[in-house]
XYZ file of N, CA and C in Angstrom:
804
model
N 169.966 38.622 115.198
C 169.880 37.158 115.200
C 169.818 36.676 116.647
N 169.228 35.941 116.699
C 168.814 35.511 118.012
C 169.459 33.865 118.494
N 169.823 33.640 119.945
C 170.449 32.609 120.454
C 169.823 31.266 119.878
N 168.632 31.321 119.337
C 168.081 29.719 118.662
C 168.706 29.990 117.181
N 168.680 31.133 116.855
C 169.340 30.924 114.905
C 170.514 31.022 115.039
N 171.588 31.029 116.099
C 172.822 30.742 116.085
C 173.087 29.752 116.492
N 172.226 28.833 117.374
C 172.490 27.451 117.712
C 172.621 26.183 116.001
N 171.825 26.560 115.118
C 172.183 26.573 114.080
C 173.249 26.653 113.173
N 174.269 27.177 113.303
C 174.709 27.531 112.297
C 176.634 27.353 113.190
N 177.383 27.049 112.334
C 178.678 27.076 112.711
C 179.572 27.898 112.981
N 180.116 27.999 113.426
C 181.153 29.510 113.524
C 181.705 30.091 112.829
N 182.281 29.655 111.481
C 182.129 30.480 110.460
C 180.940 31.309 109.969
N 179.591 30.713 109.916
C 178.560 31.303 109.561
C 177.919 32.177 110.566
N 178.288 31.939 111.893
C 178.060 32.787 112.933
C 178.987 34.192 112.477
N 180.126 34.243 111.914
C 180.952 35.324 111.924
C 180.372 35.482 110.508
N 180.281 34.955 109.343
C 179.280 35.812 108.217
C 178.422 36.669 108.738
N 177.525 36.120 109.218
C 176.090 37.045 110.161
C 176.639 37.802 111.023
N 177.629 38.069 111.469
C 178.293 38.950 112.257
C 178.575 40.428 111.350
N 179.353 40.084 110.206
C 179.480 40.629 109.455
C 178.380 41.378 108.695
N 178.027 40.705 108.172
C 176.455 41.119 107.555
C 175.945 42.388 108.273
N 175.196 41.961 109.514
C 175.158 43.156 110.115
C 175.873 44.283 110.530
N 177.188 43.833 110.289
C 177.224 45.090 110.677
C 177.805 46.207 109.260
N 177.645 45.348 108.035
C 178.169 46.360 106.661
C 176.487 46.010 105.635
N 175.669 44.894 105.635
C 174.318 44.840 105.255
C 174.857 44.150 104.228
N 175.956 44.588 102.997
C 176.048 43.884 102.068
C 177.708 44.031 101.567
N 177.692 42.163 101.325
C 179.624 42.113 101.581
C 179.338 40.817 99.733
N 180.656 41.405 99.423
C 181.044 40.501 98.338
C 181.533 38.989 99.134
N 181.144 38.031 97.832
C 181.519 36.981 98.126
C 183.342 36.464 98.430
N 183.951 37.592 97.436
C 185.227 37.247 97.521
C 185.827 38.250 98.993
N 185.121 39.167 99.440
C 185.663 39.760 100.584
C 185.807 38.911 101.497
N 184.628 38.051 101.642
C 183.985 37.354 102.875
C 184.799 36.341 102.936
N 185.223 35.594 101.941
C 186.583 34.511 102.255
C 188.209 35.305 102.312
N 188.339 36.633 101.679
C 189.376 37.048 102.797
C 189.523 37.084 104.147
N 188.240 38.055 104.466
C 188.077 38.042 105.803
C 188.583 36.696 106.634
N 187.891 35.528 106.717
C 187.905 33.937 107.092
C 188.639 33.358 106.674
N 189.274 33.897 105.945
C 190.222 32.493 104.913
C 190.295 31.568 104.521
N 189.140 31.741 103.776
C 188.361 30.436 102.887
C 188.228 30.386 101.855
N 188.117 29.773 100.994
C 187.937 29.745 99.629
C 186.457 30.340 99.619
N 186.283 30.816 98.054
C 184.806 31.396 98.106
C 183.961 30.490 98.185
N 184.545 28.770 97.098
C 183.533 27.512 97.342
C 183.249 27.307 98.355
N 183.840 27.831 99.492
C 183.102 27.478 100.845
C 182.537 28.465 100.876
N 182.584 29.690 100.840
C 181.389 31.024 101.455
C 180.244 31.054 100.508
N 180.533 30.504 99.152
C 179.114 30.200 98.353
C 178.433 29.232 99.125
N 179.152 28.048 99.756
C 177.979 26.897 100.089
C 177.815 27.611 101.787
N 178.191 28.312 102.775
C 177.584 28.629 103.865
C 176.744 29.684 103.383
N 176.956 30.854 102.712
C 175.845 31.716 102.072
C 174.162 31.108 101.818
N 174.281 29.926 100.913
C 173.703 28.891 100.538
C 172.712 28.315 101.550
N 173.466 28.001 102.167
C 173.013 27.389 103.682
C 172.204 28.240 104.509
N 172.545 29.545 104.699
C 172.110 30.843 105.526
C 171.212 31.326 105.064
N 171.076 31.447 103.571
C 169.599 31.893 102.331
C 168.875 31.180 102.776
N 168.682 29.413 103.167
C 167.491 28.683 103.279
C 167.497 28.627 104.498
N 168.058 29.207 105.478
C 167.415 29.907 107.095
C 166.677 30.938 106.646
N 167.084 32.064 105.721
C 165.774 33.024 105.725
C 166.865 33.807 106.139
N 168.315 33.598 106.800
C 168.857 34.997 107.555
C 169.427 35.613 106.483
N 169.558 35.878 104.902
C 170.499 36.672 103.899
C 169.611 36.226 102.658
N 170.233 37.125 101.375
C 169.928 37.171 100.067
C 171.305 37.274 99.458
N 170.936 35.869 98.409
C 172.522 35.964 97.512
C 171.930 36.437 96.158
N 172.658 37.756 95.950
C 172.437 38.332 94.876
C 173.960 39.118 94.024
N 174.222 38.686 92.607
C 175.501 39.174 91.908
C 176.886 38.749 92.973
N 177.188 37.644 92.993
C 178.253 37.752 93.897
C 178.106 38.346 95.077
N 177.432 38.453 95.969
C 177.300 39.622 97.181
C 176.408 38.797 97.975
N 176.089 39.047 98.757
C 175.391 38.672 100.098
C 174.565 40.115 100.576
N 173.340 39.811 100.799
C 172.899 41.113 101.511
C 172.030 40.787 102.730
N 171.763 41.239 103.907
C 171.093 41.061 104.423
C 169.482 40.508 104.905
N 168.760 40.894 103.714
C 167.426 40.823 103.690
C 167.290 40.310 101.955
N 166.087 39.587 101.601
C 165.171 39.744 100.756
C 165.378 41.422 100.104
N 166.266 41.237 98.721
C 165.776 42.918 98.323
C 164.442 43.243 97.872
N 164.001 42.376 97.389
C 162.543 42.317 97.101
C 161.882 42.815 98.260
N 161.002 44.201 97.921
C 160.200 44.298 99.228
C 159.045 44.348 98.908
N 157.529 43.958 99.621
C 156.260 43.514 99.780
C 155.609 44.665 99.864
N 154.536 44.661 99.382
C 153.642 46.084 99.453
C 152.968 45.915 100.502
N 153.114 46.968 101.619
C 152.545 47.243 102.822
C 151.417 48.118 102.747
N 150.525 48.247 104.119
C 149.014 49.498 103.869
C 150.173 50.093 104.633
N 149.362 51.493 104.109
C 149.793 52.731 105.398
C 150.110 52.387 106.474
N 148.924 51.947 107.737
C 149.068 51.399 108.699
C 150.184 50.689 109.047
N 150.730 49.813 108.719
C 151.839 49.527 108.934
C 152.793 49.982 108.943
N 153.020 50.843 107.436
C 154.089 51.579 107.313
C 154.314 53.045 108.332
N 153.459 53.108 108.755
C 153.069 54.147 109.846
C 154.164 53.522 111.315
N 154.086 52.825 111.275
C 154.663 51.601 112.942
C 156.550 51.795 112.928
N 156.685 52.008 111.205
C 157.962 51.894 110.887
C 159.095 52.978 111.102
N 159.982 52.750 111.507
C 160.953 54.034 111.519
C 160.419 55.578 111.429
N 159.597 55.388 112.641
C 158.950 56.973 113.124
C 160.121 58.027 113.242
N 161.144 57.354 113.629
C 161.866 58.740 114.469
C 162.987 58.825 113.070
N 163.117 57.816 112.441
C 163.924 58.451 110.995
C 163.110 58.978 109.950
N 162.170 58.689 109.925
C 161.144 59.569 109.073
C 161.290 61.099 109.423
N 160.664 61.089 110.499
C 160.352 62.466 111.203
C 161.672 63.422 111.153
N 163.118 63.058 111.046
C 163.971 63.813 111.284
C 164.449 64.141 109.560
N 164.326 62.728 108.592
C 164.556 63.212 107.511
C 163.422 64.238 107.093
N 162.233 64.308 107.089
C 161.132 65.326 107.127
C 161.591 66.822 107.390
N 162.123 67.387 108.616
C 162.509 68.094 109.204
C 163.845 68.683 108.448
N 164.358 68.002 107.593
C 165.998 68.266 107.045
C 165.172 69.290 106.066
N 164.291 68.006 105.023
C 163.318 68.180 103.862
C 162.536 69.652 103.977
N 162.287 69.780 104.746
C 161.525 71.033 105.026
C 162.183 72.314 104.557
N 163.486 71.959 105.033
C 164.729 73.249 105.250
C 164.592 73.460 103.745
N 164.311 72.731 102.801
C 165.069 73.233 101.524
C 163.815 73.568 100.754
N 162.825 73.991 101.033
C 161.916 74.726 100.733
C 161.870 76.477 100.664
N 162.088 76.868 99.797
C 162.086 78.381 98.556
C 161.232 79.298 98.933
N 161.059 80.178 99.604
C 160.176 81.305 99.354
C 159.541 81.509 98.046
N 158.310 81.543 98.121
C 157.536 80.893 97.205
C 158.035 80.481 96.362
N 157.867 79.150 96.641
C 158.160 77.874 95.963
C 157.094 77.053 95.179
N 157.163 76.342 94.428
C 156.412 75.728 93.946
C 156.658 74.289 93.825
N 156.380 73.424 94.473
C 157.007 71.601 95.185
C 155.792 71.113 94.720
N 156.612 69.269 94.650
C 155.423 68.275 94.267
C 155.772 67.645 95.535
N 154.832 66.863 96.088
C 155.292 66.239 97.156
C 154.074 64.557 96.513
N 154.919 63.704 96.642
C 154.491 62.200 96.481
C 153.973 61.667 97.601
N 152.995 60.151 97.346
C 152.536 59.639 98.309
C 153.354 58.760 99.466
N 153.099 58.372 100.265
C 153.798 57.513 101.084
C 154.277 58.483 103.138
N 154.160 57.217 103.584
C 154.519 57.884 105.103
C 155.572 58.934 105.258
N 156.632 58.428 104.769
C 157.906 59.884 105.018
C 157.349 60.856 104.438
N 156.564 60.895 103.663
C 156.483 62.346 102.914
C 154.699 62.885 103.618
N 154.376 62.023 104.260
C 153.555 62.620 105.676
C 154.318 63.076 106.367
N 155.262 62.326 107.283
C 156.023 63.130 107.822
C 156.664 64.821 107.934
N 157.145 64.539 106.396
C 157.309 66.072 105.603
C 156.518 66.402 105.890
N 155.452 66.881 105.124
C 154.493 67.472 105.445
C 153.724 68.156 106.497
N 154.209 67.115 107.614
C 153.790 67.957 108.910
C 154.614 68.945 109.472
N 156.024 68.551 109.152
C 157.084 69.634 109.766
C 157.010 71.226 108.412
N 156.443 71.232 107.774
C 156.523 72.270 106.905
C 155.721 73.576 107.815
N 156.465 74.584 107.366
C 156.566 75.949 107.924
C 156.560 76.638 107.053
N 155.479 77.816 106.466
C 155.596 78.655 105.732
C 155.643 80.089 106.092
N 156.498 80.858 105.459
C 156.440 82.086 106.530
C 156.139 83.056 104.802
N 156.221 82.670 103.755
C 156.021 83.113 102.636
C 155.346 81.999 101.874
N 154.637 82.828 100.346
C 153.390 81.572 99.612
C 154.293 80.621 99.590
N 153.738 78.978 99.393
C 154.045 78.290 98.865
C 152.973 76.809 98.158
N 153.183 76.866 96.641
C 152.348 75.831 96.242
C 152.562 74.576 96.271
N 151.962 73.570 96.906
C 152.181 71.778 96.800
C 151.145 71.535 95.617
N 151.768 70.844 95.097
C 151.119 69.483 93.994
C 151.408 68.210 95.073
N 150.014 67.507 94.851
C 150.148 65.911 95.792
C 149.320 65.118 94.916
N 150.016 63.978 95.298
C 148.859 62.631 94.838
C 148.623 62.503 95.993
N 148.907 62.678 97.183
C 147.980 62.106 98.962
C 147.293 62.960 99.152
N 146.291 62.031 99.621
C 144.944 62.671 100.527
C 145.399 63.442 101.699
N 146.404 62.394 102.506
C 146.749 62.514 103.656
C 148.285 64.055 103.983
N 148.728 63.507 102.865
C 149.351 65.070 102.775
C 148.794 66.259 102.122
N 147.975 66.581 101.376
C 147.323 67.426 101.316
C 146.390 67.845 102.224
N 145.428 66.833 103.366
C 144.697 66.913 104.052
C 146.249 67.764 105.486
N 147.330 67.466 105.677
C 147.798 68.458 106.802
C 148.621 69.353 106.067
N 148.265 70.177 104.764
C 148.689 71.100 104.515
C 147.404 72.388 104.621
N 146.631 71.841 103.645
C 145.803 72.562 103.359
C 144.787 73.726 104.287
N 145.556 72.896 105.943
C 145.038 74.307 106.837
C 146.099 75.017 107.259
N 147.211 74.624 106.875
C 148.689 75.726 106.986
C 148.666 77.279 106.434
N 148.768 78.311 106.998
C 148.892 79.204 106.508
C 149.723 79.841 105.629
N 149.407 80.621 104.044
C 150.207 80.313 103.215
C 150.801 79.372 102.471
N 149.887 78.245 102.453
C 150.065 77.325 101.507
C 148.825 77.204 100.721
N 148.907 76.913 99.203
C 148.035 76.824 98.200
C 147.830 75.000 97.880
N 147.611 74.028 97.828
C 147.243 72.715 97.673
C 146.457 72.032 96.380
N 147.234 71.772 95.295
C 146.472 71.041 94.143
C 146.785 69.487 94.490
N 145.885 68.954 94.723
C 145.580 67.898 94.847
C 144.991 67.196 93.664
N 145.901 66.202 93.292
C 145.356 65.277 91.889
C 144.569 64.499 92.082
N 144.052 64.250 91.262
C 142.659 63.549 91.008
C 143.046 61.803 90.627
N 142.361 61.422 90.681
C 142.229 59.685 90.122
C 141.654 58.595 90.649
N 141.773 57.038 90.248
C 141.913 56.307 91.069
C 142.416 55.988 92.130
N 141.979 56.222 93.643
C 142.661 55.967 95.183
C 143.237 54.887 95.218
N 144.775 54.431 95.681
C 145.242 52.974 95.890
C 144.874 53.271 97.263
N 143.985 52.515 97.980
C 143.602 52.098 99.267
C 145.255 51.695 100.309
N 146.125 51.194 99.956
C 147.164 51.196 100.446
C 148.147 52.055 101.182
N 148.042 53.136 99.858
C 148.578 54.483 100.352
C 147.659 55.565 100.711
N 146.559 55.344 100.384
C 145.611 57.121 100.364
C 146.079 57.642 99.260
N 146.222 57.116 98.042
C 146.574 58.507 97.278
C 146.072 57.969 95.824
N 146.168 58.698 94.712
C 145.735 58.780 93.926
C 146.590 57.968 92.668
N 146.270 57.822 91.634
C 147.055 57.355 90.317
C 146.369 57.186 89.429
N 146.698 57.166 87.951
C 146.094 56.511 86.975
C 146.362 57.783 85.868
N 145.209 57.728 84.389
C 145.571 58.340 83.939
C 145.066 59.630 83.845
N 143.539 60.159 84.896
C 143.289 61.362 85.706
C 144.438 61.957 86.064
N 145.522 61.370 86.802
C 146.311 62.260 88.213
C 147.525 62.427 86.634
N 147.669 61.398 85.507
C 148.969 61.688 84.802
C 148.444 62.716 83.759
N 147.353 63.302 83.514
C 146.814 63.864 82.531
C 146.509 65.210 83.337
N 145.954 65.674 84.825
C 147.164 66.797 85.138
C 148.321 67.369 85.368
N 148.723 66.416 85.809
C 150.505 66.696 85.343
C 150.731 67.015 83.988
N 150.319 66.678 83.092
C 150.824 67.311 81.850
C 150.780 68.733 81.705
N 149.948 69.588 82.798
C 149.571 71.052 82.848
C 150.504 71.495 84.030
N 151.127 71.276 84.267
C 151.469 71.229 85.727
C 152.910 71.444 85.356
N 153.835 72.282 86.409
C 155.198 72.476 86.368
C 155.857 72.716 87.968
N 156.673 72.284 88.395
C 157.115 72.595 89.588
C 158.711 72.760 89.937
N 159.250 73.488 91.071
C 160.671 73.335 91.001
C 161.398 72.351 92.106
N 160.757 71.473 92.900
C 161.534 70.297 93.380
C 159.874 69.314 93.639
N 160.289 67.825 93.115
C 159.618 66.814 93.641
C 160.302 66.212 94.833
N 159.155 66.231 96.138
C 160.210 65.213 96.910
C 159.165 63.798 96.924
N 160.143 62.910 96.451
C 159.537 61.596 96.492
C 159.752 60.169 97.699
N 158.942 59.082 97.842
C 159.164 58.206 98.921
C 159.368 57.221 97.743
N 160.222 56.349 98.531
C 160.078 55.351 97.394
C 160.203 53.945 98.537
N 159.929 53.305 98.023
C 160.422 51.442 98.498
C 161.531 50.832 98.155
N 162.182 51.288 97.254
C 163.071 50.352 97.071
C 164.242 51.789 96.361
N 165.592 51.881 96.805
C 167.227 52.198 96.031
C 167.834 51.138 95.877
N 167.961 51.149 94.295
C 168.799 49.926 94.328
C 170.156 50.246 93.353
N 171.275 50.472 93.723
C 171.992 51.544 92.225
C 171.815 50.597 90.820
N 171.734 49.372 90.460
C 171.863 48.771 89.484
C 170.449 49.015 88.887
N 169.203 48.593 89.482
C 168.221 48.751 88.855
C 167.128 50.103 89.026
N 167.571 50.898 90.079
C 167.344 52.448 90.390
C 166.200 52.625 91.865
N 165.009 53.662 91.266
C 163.999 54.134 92.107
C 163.086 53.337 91.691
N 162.368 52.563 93.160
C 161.208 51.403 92.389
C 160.129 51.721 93.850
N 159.270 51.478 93.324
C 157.999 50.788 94.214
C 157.001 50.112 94.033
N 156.148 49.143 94.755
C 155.439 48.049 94.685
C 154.481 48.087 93.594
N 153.756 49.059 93.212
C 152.762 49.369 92.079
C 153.107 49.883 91.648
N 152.403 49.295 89.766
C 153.294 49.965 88.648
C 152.531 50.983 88.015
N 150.964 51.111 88.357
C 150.205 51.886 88.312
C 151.123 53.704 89.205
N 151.463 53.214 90.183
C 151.851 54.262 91.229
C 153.463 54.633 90.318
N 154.123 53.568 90.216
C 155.428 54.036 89.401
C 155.455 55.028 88.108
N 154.061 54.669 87.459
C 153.870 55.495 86.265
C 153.718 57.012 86.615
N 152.973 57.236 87.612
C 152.720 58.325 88.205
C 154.387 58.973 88.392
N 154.669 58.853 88.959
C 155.757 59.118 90.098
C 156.764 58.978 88.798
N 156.839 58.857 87.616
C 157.611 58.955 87.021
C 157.558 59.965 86.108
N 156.448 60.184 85.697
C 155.945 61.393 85.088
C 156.122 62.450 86.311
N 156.053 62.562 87.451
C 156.201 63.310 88.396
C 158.201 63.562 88.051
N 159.175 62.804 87.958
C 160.417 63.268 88.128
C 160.557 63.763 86.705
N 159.643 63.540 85.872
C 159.971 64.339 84.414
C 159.421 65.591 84.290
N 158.422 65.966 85.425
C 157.686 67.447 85.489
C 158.032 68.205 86.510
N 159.152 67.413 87.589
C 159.748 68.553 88.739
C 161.067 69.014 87.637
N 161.437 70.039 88.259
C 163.295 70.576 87.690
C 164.517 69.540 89.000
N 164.142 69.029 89.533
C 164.939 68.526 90.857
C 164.003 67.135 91.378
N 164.752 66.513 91.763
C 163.879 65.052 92.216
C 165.052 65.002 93.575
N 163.887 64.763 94.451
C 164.806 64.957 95.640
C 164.475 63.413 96.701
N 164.907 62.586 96.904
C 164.603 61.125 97.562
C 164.230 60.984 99.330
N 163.562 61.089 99.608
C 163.672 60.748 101.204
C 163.131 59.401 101.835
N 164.296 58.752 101.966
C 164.373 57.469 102.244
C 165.118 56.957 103.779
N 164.499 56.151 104.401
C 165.279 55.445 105.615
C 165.986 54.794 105.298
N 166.833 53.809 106.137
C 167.732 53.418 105.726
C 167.652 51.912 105.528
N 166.041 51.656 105.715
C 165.861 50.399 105.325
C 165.178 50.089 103.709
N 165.424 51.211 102.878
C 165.324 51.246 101.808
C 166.208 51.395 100.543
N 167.546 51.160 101.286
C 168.690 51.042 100.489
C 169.087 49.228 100.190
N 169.330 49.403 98.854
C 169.669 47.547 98.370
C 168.598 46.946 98.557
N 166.523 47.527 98.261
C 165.793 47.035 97.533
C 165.307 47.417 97.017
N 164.230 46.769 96.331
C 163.520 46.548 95.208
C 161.755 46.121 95.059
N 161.179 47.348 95.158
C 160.045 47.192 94.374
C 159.791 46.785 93.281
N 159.067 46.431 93.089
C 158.323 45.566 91.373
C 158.589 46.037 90.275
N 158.174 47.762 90.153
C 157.848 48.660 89.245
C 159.105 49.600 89.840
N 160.180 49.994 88.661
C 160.977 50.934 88.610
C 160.394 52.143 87.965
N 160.678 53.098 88.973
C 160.329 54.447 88.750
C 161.378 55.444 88.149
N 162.541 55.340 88.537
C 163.342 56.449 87.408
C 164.750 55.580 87.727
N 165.718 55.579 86.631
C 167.084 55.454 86.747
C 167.805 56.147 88.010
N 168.753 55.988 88.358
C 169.313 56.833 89.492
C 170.109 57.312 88.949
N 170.375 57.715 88.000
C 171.068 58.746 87.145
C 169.875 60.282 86.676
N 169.063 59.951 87.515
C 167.425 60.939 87.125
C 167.138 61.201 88.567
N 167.974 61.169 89.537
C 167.885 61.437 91.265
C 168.718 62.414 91.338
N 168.828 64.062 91.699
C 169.453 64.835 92.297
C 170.121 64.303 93.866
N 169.069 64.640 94.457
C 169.581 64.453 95.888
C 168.742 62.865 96.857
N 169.078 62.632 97.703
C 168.751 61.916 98.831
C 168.997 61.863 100.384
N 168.280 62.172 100.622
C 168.213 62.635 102.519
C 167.601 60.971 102.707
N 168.507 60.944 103.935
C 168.509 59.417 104.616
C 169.040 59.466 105.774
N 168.870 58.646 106.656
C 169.449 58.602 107.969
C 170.727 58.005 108.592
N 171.401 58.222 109.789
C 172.960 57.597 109.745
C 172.889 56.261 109.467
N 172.241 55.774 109.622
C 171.869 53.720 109.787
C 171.856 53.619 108.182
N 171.961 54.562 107.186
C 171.884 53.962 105.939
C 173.626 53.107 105.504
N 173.507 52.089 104.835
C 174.872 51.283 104.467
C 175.612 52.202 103.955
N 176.429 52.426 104.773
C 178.008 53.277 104.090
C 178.490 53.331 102.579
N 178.737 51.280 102.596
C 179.130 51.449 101.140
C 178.258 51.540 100.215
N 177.334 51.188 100.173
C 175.858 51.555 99.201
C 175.605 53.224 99.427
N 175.929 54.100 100.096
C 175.824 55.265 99.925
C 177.421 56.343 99.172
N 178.364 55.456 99.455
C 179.404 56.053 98.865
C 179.685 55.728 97.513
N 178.987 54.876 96.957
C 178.451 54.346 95.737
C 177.426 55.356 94.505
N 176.452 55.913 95.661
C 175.707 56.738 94.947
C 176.469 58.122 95.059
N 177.077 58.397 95.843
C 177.845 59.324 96.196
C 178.912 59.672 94.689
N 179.454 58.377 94.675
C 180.485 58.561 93.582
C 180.435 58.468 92.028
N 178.567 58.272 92.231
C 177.584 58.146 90.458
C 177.031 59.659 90.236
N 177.878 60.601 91.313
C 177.266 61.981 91.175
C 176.103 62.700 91.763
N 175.234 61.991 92.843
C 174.385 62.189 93.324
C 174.397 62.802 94.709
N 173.866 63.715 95.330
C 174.255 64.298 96.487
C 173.555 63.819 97.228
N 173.872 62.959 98.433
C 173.632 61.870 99.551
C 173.308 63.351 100.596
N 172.450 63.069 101.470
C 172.586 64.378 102.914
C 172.287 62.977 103.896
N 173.050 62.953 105.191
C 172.635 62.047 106.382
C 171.715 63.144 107.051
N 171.543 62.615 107.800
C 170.837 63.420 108.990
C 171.092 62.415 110.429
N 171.131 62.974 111.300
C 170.934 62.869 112.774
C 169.605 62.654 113.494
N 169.174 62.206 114.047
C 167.934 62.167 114.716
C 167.490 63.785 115.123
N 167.891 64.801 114.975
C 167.320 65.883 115.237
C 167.042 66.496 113.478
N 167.188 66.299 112.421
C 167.231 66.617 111.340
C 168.168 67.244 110.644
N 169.535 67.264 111.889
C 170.510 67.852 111.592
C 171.705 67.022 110.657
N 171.996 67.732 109.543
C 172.719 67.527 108.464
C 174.203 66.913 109.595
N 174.988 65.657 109.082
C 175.929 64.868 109.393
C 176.836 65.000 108.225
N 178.186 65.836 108.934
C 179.487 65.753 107.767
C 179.223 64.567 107.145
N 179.797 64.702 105.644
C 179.786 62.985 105.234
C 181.595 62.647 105.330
């Protein structure tokens, strides 16, 4: 927040936004402990702070951003959290099987993946990307089925009912997927529901669904929900992901991995 959107706002609401950032998402009744206010007052500064644009009031809670998130091209998403991509990639890699047999989904982090992969024994990818199949497919020791379909110009990659009608032939032992939106109440989502259909039939044809997400993809929400989060094994994410939104999924049975900017696994 910047010295003109705090000239705005009062000192209580200066210390909300204080807050905010630094936990992403706080209950309404915390936030008048904290201050010692009644909640009728932290509902009407909340209130106030939503129509600046600086928070989202959602279930009693306050969150930082719009959970709703906007469908971006590649290009853009390319600009975004390079260096947490690249290190969750690098974790992702590690848990790859001597000959193995992986699905790998569309989207930038799972470019990322893709480039850090090392095969020193076979290993087969299933993809809906162009773009990840295009930097596997000259790796040595890797085999590349690439699905077929309608291209979403957005991502480079494929969907429809071509790419879901090989999958029905198709079997693998970990999907790693990108998604847009964790949300624990309403699950794994992203912007197209064309692409969700895919990607959902994809976590019903891996044995393991494995998440690699930044940490600006925790507490939203794409359009189209792709699987319950009770249908998520694991999730690799970076330290910047919200604590309590991860000790949350943590405690629904799901195995959370941080990583470090080198790809190195962080005690939890």
């Amino acid at each position: 927040m910047n010295d003109q959107e705090k000239s705005h706002l009062n000192e209580r609401q200066n210390k909300i936004m204080e807050f905010m950032h630094q936990q992403n998402a706080i209950p309404v009744s915390q936030l008048a402990t904290m201050l010692k206010v009644s909640e009728v007052t932290i509902r009407k500064d909340l209130s106030f702070l939503e129509q600046q644009n600086l928070l989202y009031r959602v279930h009693g809670s306050a969150i930082l951003v719009n959970r709703y998130t906007n469908n971006k091209t590649i290009a853009e998403k390319k600009r975004l959290c390079i260096n947490e991509k690249r290190a969750i990639g690098k974790h992702a890699a590690t848990l790859i099987m001597p000959r193995d047999t992986i699905m790998i989904a569309s989207g930038t982090t799972m470019q990322s993946f893709a480039d850090q992969i090392i095969v020193r024994e076979s290993l087969t990818v299933i993809s809906s990307s162009f773009e990840v199949s295009s930097s596997l497919v000259g790796k040595e020791n890797v085999d590349v089925i690439q699905l077929g379909g309608l291209v979403r110009e957005s991502s480079l990659a494929v969907m429809g009912p071509f790419a879901e009608q090989m999958l029905t032939c198709l079997s693998c032992s970990k999907l790693f997927l990108g998604v847009d939106g964790i949300d624990i109440d309403f699950g794994i989502t992203t912007t197209n529901h064309m692409e969700a259909n895919l990607h959902r039939m994809m976590v019903n044809t891996a044995q393991k669904t494995i998440i690699l997400a930044d940490h600006t993809k925790f507490n939203r929400r794409g359009y189209s929900q792709i699987c319950a989060m009770n249908q998520v094994d694991e999730i690799i994410t970076d330290s910047e992901a919200p604590h309590d939104i991860v000790e949350k999924i943590m405690d629904a049975g799901i195995d959370v991995t941080i990583v470090d900017n080198e790809g190195i696994q962080i005690k939890n």
